[in-house]
Tab-separated table of C-alpha atoms and ligand atoms in Angstrom:
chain	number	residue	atom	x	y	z
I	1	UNK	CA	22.676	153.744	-56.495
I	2	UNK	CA	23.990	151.802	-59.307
I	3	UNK	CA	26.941	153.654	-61.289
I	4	UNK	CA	24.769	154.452	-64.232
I	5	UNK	CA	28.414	155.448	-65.977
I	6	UNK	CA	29.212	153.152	-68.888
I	7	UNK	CA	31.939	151.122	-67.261
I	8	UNK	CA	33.728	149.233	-70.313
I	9	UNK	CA	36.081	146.874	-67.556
I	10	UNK	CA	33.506	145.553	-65.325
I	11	UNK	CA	30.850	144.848	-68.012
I	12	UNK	CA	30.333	141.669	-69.215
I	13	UNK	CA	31.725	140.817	-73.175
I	14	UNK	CA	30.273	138.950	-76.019
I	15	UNK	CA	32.606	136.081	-77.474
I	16	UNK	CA	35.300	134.610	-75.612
I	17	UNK	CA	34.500	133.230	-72.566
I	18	UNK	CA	36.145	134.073	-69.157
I	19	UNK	CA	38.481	131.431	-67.631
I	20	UNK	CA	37.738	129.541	-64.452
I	21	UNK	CA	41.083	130.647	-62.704
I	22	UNK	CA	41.484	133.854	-61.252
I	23	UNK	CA	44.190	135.279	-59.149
I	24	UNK	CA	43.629	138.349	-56.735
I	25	UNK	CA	40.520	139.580	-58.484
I	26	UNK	CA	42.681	138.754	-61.980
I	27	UNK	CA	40.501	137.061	-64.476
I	28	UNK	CA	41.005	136.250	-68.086
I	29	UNK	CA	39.572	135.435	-71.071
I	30	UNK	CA	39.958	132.884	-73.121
I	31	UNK	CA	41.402	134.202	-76.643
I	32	UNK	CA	42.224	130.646	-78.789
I	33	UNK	CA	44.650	131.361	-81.551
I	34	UNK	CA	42.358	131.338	-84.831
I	35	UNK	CA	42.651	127.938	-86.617
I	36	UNK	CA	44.678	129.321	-89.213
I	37	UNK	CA	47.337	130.163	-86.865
I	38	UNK	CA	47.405	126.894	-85.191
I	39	UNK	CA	46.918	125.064	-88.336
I	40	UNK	CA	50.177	126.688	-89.844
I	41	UNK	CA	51.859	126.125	-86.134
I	42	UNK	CA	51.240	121.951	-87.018
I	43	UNK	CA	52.250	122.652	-90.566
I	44	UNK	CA	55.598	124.161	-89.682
I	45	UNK	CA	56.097	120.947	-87.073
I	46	UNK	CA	55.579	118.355	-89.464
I	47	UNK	CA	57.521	119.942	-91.821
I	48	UNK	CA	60.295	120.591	-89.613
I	49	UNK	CA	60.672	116.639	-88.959
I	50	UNK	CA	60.622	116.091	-93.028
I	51	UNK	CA	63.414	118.174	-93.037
I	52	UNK	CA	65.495	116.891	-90.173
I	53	UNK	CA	65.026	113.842	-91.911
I	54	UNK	CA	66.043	114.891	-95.628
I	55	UNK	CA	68.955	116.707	-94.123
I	56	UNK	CA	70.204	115.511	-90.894
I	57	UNK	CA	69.466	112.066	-90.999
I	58	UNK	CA	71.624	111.163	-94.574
I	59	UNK	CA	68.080	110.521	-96.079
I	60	UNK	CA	68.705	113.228	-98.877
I	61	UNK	CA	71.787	114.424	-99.995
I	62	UNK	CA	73.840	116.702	-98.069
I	63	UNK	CA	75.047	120.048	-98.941
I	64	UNK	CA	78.022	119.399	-99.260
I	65	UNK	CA	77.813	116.897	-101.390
I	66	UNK	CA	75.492	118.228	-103.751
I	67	UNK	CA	78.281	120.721	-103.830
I	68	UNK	CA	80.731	118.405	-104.812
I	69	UNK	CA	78.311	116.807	-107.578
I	70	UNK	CA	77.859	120.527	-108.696
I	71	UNK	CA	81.615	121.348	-108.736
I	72	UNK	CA	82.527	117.280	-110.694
I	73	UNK	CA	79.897	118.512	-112.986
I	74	UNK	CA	81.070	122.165	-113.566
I	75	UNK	CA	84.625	120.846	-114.811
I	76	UNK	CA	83.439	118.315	-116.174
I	77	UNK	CA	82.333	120.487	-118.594
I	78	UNK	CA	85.292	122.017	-118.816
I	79	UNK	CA	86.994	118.909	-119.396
I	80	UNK	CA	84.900	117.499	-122.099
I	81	UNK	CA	85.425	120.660	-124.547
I	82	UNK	CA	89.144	119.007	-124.009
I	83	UNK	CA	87.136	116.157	-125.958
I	84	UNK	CA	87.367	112.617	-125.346
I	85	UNK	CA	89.586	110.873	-122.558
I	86	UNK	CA	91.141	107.615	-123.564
I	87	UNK	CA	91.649	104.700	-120.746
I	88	UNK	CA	95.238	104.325	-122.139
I	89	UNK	CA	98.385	105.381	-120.560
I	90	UNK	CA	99.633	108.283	-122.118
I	91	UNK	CA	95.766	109.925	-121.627
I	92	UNK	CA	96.069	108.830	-117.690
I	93	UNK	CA	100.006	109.790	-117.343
I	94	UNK	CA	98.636	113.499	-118.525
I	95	UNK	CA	96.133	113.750	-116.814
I	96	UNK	CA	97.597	112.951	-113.440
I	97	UNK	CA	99.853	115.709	-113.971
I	98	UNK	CA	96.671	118.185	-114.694
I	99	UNK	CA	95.848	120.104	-111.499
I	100	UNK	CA	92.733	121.515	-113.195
I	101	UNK	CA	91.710	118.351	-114.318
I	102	UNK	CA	92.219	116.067	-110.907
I	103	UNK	CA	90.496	118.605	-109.174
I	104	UNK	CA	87.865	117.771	-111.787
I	105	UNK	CA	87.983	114.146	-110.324
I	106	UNK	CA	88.475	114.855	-107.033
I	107	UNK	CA	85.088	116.275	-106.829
I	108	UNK	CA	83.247	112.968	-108.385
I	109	UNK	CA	86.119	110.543	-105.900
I	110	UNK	CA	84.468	112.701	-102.735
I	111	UNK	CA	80.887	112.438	-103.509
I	112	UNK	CA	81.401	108.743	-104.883
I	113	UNK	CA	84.087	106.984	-103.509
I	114	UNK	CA	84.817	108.745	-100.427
I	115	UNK	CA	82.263	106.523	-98.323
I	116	UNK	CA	84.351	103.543	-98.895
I	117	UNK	CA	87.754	104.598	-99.332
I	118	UNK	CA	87.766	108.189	-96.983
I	119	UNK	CA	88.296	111.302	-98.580
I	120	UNK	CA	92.199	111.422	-98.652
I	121	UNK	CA	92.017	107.613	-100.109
I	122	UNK	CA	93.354	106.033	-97.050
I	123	UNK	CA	90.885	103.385	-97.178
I	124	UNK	CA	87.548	102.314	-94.602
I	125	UNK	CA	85.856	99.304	-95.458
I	126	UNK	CA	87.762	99.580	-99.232
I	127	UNK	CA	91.479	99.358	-99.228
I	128	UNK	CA	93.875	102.107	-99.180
I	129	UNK	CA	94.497	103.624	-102.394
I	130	UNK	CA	97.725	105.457	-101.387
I	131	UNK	CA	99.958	102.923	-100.526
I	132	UNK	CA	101.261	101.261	-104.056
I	133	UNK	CA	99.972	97.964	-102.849
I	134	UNK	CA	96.962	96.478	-105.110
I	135	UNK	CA	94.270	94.006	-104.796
I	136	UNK	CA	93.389	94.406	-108.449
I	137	UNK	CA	95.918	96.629	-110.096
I	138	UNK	CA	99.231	95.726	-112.080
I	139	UNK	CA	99.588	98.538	-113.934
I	140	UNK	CA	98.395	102.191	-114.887
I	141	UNK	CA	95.786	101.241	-117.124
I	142	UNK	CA	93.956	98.353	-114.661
I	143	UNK	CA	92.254	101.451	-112.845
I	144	UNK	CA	89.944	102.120	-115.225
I	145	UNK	CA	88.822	98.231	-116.053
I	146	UNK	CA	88.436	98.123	-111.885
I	147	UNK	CA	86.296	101.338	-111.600
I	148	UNK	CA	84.264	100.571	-114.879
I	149	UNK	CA	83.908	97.162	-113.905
I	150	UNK	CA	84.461	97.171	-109.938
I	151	UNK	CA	84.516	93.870	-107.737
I	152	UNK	CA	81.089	93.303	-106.826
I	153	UNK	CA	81.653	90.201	-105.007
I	154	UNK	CA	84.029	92.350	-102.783
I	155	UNK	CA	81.981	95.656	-102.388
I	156	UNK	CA	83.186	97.681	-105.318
I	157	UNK	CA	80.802	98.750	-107.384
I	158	UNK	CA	80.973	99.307	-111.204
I	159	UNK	CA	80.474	102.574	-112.339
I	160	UNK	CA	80.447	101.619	-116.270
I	161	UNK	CA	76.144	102.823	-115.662
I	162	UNK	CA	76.928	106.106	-113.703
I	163	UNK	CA	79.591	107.555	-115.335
I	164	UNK	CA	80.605	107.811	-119.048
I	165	UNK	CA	84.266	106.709	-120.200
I	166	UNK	CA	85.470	110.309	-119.583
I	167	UNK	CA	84.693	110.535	-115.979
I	168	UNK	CA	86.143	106.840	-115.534
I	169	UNK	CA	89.086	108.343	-116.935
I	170	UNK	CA	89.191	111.121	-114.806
I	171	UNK	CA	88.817	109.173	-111.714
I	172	UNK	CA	91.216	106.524	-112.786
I	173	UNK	CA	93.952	109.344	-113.085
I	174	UNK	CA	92.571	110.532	-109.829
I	175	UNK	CA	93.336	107.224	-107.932
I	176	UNK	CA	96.927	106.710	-109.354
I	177	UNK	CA	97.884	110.379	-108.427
I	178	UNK	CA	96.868	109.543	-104.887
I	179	UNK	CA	99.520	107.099	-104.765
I	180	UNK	CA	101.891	108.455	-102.483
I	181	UNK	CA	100.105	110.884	-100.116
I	182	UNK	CA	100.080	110.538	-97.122
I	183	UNK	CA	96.411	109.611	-95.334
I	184	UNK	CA	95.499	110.617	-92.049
I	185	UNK	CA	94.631	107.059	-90.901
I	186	UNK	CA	95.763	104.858	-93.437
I	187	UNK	CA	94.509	101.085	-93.444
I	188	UNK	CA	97.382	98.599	-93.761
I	189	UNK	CA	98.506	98.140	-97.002
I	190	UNK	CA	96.808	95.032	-99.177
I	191	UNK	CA	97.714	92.885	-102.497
I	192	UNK	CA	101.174	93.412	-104.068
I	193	UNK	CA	103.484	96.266	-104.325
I	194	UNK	CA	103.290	97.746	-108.155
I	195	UNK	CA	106.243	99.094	-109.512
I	196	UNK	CA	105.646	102.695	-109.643
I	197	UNK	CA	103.400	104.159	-112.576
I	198	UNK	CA	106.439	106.090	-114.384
I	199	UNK	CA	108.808	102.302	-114.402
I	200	UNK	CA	109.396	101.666	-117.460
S	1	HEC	C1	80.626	100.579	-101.317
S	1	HEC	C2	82.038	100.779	-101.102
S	1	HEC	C3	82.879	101.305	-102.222
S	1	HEC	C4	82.679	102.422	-103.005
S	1	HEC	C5	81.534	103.409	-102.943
S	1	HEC	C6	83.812	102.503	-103.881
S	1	HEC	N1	84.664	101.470	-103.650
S	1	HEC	FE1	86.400	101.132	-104.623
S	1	HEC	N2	86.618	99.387	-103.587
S	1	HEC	C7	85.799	98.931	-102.598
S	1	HEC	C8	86.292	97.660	-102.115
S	1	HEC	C9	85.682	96.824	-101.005
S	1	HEC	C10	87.432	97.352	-102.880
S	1	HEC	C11	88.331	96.105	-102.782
S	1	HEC	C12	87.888	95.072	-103.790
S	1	HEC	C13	88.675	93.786	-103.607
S	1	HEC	O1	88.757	93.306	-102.474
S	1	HEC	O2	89.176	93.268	-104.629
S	1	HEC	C14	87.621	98.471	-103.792
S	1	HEC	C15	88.646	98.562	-104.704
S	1	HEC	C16	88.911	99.670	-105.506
S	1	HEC	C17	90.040	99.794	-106.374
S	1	HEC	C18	91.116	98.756	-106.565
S	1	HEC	C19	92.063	98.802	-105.414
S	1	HEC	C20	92.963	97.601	-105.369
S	1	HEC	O3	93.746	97.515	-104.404
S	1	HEC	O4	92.884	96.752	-106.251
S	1	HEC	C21	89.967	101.022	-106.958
S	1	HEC	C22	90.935	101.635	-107.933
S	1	HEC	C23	88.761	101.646	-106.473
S	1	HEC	N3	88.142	100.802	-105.570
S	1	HEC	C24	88.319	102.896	-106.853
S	1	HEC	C25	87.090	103.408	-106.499
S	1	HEC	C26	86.549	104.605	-107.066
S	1	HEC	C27	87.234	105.501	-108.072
S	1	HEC	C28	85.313	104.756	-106.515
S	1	HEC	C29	84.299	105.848	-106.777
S	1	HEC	C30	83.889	106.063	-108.152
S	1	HEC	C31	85.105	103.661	-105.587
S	1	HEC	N4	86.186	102.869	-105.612
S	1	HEC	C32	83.975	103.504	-104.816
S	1	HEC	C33	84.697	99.571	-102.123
S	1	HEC	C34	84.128	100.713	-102.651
């Protein structure tokens, strides 16, 4: 006789249908993932490559940089309720000898300059800003006429658009005070030798 005992295994289910396979008796059923799921499984994907891209790739900033842009900002601030910086010398003598201030500048030179001249100033495809040799500097007060200005037929940008005459000012300190150091690759030196900022 027929097992007339509800058997809930054996009997046969509405909805999802069985799979052809089967493996020692072993059969399954075929559960898909509701859309939803899958949809947000694509989602997540695609996104995932946006991201790469923003972040991995160079596309967006990095962190660190935004960082840096953060921190130039921050004293920045600070430096501005000092009130205006003058591009003359006795501004950009003081200044270079204002650890709170060229750290100020060192955050703008590492988000901005860094590309071209690496991050110790040592110079990649600009020259070497360490050495006391100059392409386009005679004395203290040149740097900030060069960074306002740059070279644009030789790859330096002007910066007179970005940056207002404080932050020039700032960086221009920044650059002489780098004179000096000591680079971990430094490119050969280039221009003339300058007599040192404090001659005369
Ligand atoms: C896209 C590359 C690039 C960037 C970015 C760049 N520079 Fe330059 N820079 C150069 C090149 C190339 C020269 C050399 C110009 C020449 O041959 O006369 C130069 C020259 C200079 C000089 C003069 C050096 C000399 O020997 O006369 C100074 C100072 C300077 N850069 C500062 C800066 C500062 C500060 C920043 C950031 C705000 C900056 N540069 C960003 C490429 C760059």
């Amino acid at each position: 006789m027929s097992h007339s005992t509800h058997d809930p295994v054996n009997e046969p289910r509405a909805g999802p249908t069985l799979c052809q396979h089967e493996s020692d008796g072993i059969q399954e059923y075929d559960n898909p993932m509701p859309l939803w799921w899958s949809g947000l499984f694509w989602v997540t994907i695609i996104f995932s490559v946006g991201y790469a891209m923003y972040f991995s790739w160079g596309v967006g900033p990095s962190s660190q940089q935004e960082y840096q842009d953060e921190l130039g900002g921050f004293y920045l601030e600070q430096a501005q309720k000092l009130g205006d910086l003058q591009p003359d010398r006795a501004t950009i003598d003081s200044l270079m000898h204002n650890d709170k201030m060229l750290k100020a500048a060192r955050g703008l030179f590492l988000s901005n300059c860094a590309v071209c001249h690496a991050a110790d100033g040592g110079g990649l495809t600009g020259p070497n800003l360490c050495d006391g040799s100059y392409l386009n500097i005679k004395k203290l007060e040149d740097f900030y006429s060069v960074i306002s200005n740059g070279v644009v037929p030789k790859g330096m940008p002007a910066w007179d658009k970005r940056f207002i005459p404080a932050q020039r000012v700032l960086l221009a300190a920044y650059v002489a005070s780098l004179r000096g150091t000591t680079p971990a690759a430094p490119r050969a030196p280039q221009g003339t030798e300058v007599p040192p900022w404090d001659a005369k």
